[in-house]
Tab-separated table of C-alpha atoms in Angstrom:
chain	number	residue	atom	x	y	z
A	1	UNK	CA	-23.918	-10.105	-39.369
A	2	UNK	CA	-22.314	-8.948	-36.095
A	3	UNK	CA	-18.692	-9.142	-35.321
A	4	UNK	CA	-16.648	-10.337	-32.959
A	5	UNK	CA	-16.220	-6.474	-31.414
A	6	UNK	CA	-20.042	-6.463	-30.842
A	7	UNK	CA	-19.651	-8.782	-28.448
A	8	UNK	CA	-18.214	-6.251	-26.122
A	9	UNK	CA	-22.038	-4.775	-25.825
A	10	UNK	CA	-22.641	-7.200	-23.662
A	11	UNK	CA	-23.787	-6.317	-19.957
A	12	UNK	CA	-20.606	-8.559	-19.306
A	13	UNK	CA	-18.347	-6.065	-20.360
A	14	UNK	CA	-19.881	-2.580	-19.069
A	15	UNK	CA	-18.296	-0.579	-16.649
A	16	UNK	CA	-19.674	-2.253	-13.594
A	17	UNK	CA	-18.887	-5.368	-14.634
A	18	UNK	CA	-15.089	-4.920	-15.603
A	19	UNK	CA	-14.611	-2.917	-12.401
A	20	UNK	CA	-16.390	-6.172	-9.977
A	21	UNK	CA	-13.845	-8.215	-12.176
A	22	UNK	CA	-10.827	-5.942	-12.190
A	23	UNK	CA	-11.460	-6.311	-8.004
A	24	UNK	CA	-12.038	-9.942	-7.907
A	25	UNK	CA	-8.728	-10.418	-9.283
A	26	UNK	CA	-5.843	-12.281	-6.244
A	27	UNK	CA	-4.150	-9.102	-5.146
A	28	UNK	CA	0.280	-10.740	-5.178
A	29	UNK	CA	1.865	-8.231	-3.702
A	30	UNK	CA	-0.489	-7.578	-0.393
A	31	UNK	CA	1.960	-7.663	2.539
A	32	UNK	CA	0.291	-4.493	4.384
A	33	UNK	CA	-3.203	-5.616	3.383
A	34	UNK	CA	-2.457	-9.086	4.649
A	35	UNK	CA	-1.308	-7.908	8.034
A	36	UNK	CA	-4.462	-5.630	7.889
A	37	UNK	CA	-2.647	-2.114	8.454
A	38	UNK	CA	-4.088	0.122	6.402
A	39	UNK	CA	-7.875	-0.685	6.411
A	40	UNK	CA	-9.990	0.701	3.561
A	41	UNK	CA	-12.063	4.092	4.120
A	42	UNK	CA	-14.290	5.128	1.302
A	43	UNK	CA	-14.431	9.415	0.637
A	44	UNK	CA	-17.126	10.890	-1.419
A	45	UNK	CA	-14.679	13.430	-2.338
A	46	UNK	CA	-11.139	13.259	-4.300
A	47	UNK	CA	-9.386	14.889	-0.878
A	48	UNK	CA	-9.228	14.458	2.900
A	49	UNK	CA	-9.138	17.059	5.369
A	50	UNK	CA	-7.299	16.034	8.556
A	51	UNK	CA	-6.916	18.095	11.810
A	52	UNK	CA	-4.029	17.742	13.412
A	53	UNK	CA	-4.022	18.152	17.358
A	54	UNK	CA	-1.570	17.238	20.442
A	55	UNK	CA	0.654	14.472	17.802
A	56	UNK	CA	-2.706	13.223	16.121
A	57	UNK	CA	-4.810	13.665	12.931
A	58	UNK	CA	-7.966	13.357	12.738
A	59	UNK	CA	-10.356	13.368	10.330
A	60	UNK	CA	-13.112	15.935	10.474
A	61	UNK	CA	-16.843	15.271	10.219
A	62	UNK	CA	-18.721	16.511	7.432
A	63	UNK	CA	-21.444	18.904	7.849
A	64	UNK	CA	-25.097	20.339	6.883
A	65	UNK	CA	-24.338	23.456	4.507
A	66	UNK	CA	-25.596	26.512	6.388
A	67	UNK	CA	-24.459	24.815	10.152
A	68	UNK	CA	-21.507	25.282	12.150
A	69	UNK	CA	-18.129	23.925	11.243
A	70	UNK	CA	-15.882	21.202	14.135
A	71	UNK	CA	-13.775	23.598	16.189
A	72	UNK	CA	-10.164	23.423	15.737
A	73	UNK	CA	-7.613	24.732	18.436
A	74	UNK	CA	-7.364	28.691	17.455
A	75	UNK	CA	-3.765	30.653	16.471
A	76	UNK	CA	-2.420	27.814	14.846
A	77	UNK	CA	-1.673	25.207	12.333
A	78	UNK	CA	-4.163	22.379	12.913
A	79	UNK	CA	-5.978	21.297	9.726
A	80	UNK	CA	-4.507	19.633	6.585
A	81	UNK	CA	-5.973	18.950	3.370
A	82	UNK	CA	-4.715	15.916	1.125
A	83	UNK	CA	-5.429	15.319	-2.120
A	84	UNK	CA	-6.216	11.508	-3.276
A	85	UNK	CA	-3.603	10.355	-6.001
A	86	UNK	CA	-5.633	9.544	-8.933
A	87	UNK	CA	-3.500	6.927	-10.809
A	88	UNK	CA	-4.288	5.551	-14.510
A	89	UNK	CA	-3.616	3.287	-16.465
A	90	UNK	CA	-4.300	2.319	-20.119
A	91	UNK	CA	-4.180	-0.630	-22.057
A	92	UNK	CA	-5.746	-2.659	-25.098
A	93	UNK	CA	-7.506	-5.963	-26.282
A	94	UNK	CA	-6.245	-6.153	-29.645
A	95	UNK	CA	-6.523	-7.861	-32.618
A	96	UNK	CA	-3.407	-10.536	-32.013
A	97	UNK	CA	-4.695	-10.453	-28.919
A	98	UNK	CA	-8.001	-12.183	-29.678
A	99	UNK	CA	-6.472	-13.958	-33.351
A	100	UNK	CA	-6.625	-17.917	-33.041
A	101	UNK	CA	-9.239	-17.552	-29.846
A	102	UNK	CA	-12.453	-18.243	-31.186
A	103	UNK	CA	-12.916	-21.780	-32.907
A	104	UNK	CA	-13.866	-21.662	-36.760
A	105	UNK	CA	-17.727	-21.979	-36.824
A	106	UNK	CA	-18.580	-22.236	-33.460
A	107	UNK	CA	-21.416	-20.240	-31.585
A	108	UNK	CA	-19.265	-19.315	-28.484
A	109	UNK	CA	-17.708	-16.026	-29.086
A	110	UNK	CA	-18.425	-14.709	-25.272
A	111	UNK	CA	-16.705	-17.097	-23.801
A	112	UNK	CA	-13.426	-16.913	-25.617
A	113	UNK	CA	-13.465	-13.013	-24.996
A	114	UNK	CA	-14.422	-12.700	-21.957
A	115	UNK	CA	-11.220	-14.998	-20.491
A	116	UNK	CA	-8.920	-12.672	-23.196
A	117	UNK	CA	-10.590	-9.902	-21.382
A	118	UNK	CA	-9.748	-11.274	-17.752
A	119	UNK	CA	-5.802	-12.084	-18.890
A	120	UNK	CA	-5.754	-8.420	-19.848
A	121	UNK	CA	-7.293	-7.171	-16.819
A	122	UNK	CA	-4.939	-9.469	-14.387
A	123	UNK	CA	-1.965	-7.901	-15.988
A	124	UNK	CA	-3.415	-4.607	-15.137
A	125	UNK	CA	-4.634	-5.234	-11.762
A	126	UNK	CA	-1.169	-6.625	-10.363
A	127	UNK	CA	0.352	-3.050	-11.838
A	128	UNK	CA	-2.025	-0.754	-9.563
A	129	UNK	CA	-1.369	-3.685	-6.864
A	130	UNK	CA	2.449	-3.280	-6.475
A	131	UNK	CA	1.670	0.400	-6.946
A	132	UNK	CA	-0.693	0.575	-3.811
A	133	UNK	CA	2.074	-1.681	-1.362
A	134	UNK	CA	4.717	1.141	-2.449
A	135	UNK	CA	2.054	3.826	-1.438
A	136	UNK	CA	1.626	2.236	1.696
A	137	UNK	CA	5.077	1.087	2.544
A	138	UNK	CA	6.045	5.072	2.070
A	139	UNK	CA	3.201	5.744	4.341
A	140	UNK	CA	4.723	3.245	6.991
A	141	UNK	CA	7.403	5.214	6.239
A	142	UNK	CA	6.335	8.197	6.457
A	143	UNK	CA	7.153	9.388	3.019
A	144	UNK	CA	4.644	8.472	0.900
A	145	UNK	CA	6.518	8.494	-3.313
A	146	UNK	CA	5.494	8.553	-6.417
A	147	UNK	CA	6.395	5.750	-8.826
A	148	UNK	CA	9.605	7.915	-9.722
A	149	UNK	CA	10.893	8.283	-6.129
A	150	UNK	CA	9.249	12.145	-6.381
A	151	UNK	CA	7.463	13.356	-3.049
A	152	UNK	CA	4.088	12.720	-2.288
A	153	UNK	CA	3.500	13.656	0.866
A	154	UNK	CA	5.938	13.716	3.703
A	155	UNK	CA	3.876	13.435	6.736
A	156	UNK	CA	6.730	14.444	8.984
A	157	UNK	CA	7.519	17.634	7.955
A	158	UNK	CA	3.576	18.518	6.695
A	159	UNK	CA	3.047	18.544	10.701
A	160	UNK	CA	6.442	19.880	12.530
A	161	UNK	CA	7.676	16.190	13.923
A	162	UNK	CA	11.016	15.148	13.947
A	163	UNK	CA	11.577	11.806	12.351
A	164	UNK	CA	12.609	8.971	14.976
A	165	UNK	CA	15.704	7.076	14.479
A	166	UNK	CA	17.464	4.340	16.285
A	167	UNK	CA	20.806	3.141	15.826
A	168	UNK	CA	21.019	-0.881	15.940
A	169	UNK	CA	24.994	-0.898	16.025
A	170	UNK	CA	25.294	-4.567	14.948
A	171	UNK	CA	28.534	-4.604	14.293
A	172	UNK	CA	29.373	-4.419	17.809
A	173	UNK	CA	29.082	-8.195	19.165
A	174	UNK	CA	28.617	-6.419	22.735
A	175	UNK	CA	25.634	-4.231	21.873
A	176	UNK	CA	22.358	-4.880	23.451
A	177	UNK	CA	19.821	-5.540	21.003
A	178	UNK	CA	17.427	-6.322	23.663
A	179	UNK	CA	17.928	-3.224	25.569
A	180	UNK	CA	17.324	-1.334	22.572
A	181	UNK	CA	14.040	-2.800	21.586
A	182	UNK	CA	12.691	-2.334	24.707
A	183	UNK	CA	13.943	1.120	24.288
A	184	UNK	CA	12.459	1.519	20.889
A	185	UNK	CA	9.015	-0.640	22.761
A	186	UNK	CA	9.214	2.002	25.256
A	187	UNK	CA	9.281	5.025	22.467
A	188	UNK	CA	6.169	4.137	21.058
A	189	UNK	CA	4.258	3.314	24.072
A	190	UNK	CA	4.686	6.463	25.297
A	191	UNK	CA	3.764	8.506	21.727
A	192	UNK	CA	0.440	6.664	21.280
A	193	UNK	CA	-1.941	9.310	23.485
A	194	UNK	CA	-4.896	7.705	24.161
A	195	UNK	CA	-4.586	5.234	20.791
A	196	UNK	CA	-3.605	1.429	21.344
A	197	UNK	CA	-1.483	-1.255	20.169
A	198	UNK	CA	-1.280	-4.903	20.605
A	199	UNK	CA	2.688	-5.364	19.384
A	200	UNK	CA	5.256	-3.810	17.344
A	201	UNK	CA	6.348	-4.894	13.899
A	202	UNK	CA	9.483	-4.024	12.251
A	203	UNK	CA	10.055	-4.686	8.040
A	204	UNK	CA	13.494	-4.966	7.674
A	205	UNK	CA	15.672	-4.865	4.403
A	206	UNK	CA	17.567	-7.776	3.839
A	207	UNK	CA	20.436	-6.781	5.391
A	208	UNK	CA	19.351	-5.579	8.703
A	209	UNK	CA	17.630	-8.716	8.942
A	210	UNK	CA	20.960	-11.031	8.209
A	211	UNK	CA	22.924	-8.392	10.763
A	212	UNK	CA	20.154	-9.023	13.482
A	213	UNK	CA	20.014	-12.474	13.071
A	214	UNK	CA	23.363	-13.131	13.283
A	215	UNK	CA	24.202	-10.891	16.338
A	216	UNK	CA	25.372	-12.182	19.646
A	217	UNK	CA	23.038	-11.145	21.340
A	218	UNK	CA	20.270	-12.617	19.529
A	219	UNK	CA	21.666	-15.688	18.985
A	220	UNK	CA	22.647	-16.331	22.764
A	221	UNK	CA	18.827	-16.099	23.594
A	222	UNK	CA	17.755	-18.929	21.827
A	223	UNK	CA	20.804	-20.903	22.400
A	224	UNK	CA	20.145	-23.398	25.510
A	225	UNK	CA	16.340	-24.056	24.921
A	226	UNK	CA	14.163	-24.919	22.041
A	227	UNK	CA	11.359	-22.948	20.684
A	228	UNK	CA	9.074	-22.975	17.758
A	229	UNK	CA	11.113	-20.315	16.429
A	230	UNK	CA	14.213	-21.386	16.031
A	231	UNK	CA	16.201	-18.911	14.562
A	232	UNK	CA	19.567	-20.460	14.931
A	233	UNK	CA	18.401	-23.762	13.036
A	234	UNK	CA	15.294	-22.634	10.493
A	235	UNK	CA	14.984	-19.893	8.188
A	236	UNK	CA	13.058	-17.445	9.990
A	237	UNK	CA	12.944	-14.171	7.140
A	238	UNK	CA	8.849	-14.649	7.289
A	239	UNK	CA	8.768	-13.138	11.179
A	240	UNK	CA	9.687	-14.200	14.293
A	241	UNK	CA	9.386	-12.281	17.733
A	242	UNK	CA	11.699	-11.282	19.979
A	243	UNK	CA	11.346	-8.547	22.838
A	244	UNK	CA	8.003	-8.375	22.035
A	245	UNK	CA	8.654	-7.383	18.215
A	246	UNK	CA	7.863	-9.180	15.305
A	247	UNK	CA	10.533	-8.967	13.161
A	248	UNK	CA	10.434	-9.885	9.701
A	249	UNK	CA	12.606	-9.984	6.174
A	250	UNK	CA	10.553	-7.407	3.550
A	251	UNK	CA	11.707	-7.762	0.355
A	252	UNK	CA	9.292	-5.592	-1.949
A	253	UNK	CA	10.512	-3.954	-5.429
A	254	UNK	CA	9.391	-2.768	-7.629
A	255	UNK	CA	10.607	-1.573	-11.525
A	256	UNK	CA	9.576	2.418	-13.164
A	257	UNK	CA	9.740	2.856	-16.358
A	258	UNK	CA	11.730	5.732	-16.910
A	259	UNK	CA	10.894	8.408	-20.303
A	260	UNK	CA	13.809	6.741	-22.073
A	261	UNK	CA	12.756	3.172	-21.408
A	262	UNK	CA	15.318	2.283	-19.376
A	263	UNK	CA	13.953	0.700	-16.340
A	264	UNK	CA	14.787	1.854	-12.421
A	265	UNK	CA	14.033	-0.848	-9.684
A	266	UNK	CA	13.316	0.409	-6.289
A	267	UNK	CA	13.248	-1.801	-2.794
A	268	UNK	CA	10.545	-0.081	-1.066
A	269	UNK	CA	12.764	-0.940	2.020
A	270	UNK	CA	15.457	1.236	2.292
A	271	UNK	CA	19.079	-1.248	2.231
A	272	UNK	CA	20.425	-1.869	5.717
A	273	UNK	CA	17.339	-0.108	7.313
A	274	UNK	CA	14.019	-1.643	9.240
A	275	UNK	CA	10.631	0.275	9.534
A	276	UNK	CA	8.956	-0.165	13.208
A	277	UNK	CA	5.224	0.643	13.565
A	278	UNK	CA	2.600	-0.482	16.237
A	279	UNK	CA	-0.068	-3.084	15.825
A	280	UNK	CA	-3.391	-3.404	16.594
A	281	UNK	CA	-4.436	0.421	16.446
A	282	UNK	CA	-7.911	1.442	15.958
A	283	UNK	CA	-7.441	4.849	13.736
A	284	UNK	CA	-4.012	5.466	13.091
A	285	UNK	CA	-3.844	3.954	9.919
A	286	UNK	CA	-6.063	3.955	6.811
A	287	UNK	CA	-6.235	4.164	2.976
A	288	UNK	CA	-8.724	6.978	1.598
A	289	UNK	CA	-10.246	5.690	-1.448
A	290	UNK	CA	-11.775	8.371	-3.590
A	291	UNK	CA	-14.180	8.134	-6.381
A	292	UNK	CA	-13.312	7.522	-10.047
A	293	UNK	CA	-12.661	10.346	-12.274
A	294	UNK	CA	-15.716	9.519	-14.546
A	295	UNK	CA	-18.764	11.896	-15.199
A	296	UNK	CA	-21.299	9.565	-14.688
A	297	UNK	CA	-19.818	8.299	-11.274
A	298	UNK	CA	-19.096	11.773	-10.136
A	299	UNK	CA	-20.868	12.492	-6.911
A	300	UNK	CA	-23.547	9.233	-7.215
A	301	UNK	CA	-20.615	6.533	-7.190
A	302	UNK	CA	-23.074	3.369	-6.082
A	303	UNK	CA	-20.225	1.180	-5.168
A	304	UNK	CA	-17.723	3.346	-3.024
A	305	UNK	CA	-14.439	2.340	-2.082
A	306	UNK	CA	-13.822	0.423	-5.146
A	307	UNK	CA	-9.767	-0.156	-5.133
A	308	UNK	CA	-9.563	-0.433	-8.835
A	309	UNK	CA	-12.248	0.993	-11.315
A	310	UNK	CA	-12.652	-0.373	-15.846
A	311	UNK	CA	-14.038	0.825	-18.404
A	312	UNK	CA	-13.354	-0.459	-22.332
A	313	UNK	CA	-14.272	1.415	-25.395
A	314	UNK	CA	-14.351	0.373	-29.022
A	315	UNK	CA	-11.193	1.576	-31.107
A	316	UNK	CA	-11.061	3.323	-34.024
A	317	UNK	CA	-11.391	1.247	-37.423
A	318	UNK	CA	-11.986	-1.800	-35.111
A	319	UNK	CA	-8.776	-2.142	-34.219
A	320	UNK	CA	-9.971	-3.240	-30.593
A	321	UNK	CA	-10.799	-2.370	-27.570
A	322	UNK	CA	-9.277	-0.069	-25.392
A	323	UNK	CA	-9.244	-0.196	-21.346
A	324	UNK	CA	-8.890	2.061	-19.438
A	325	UNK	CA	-8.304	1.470	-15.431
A	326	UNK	CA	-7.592	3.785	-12.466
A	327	UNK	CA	-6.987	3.897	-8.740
A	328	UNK	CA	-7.622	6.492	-6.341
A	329	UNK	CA	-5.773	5.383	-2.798
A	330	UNK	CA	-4.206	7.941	0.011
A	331	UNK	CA	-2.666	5.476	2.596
A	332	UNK	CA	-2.214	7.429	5.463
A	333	UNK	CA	-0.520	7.623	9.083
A	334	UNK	CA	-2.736	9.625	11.343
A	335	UNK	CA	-0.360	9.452	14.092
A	336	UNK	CA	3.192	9.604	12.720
A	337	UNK	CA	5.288	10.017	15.486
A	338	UNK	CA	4.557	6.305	15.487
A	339	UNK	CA	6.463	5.638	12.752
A	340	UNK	CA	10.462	4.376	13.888
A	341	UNK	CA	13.452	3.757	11.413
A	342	UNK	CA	15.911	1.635	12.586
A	343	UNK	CA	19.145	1.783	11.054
A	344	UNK	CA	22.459	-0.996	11.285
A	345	UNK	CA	26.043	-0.304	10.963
């Protein structure tokens, strides 16, 4: 007679499967991804190689083995190699999991595991989520952190730029917060060589959002007329513009479980700080997705890009089923001199 764990034979529980399901699942914590910034870019390799010319990186082409390689600029520094974070994560179906699910004599036993399966999976998914919006937020920021606040990648000092920083001195009711987003406008304009943008957009911490709210200057512009916006009257913390930026309140966190189980929460926004960055560019930004670390995907991966890859296997003494998931994302700034802080005293 079979038992309830040979249901997990079925085709709707392989590898494939879990992995289309583990995807389908409502991505919460998407900001980046809903504004579009970091566009996916499937690698058949776990690295990237970028070459780095005139403020820019660049990704190389591959090649034919036995053919000449892209020329780089000779006598210096101009190529990069960075390796794609493979991030795991295990879990498991078990029995208390699945006790209580299946009604006494009834012929249905797929069903019931398959939606115990999905429960488990959504918990999962929402973990490499949140995990892939800090990734990127660092990469916005151009420090791109592990999940312990350890360093990445820091994409400033990997290519000899100094870090841009502008002052928003808020608590001075006579400073010019106009004047200095043009200024900050005018910055990026002229550090975009031969790339585009449509607008700017700045994620501000809490507090440098209340501070430029409430400043003089920004409230006297929207004083004598009425606009859609209306900053003085409506909460505005989901974006408005002004000076041609789009400023909005950012509020991402995110907890780490530290060795002792104590638990660390980190605002991927720094406190009292904002994070400018153009909009609308056609290859400054993108996330690398590499293949999964899993011999028979290695090198013949028929579904590239996959965000989030699952696979289950059978525990010992039927205990149940363990799952396994991974991620293997490299959001990346290919031009970051692009990338502003703003900071408020």
């Amino acid at each position: 007679m079979p038992t309830i764990l040979d249901v997990f034979q079925s085709p709707h529980f392989s590898a494939r499967a879990l992995t289309d399901g583990v995807n389908a699942v409502p991505n919460r914590y998407h900001r980046l991804e809903q504004l579009n910034v970091f566009p996916i870019r499937p690698v058949p390799t776990t690295y990237v190689t970028i070459e780095y010319r005139n403020g820019i990186l660049n990704l190389l082409p591959t090649r034919e083995r036995g053919t000449a390689g892209s020329q780089g600029l000779r006598g210096r520094r101009d190529k990069r190699t960075f390796e794609i974070p493979h991030i795991p994560h295990d879990d498991a179906l078990m029995a208390t999991d699945l006790q209580n699910r299946i009604t006494f004599g009834t012929n249905d036993v797929l069903t019931p595991m398959m939606d115990a399966m999905t429960e488990k999976l959504a918990d999962m998914t929402a973990k490499h989520f949140i995990t892939l919006e800090h990734l990127r937020v660092g990469a916005i920021k151009g420090q791109i952190l592990d999940a312990d606040g350890s360093l990445i990648y820091d994409l400033f000092q990997e290519f000899g730029i100094t870090a841009k920083v502008f002052a928003f001195t808020f608590s001075d009711p006579n400073f010019d917060v106009g004047a200095k987003a043009r200024e900050l406008k005018g910055y990026l304009e002229d550090n975009l060589q031969g790339e585009v943008m449509t607008s700017v957009r700045a994620l501000c911490s809490q507090e440098f959002f209340a501070s430029f709210v409430g400043h003089p200057s920004v409230q006297k512009a929207y004083q004598f007329y009425t606009s859609a916006q209306e900053p003085l009257r409506n909460d505005v913390r989901k974006g408005f513009e002004f000076k041609g930026i789009s400023w909005e309140e950012y509020r991402g966190s995110a907890t780490y479980l530290e060795a002792d189980n104590s638990q660390t929460r980190t605002r991927f926004i720094d406190q009292g700080t904002a994070q400018f960055y153009p909009e609308g560019t056609q290859q400054t930004f993108a996330t690398y997705i590499a293949p999964p670390d899993s011999v028979d995907e290695a090198n013949m991966a028929p579904k590239p890009g996959q965000l989030i890859y699952a696979k289950q296997e059978r525990m010992k003494f039927d205990k149940g089923i363990e799952i396994h998931t991974e991620s293997n994302p490299l959001p990346l700034c290919k031009r970051p001199a692009l990338l502003v802080k703003g900071t408020s005293n």
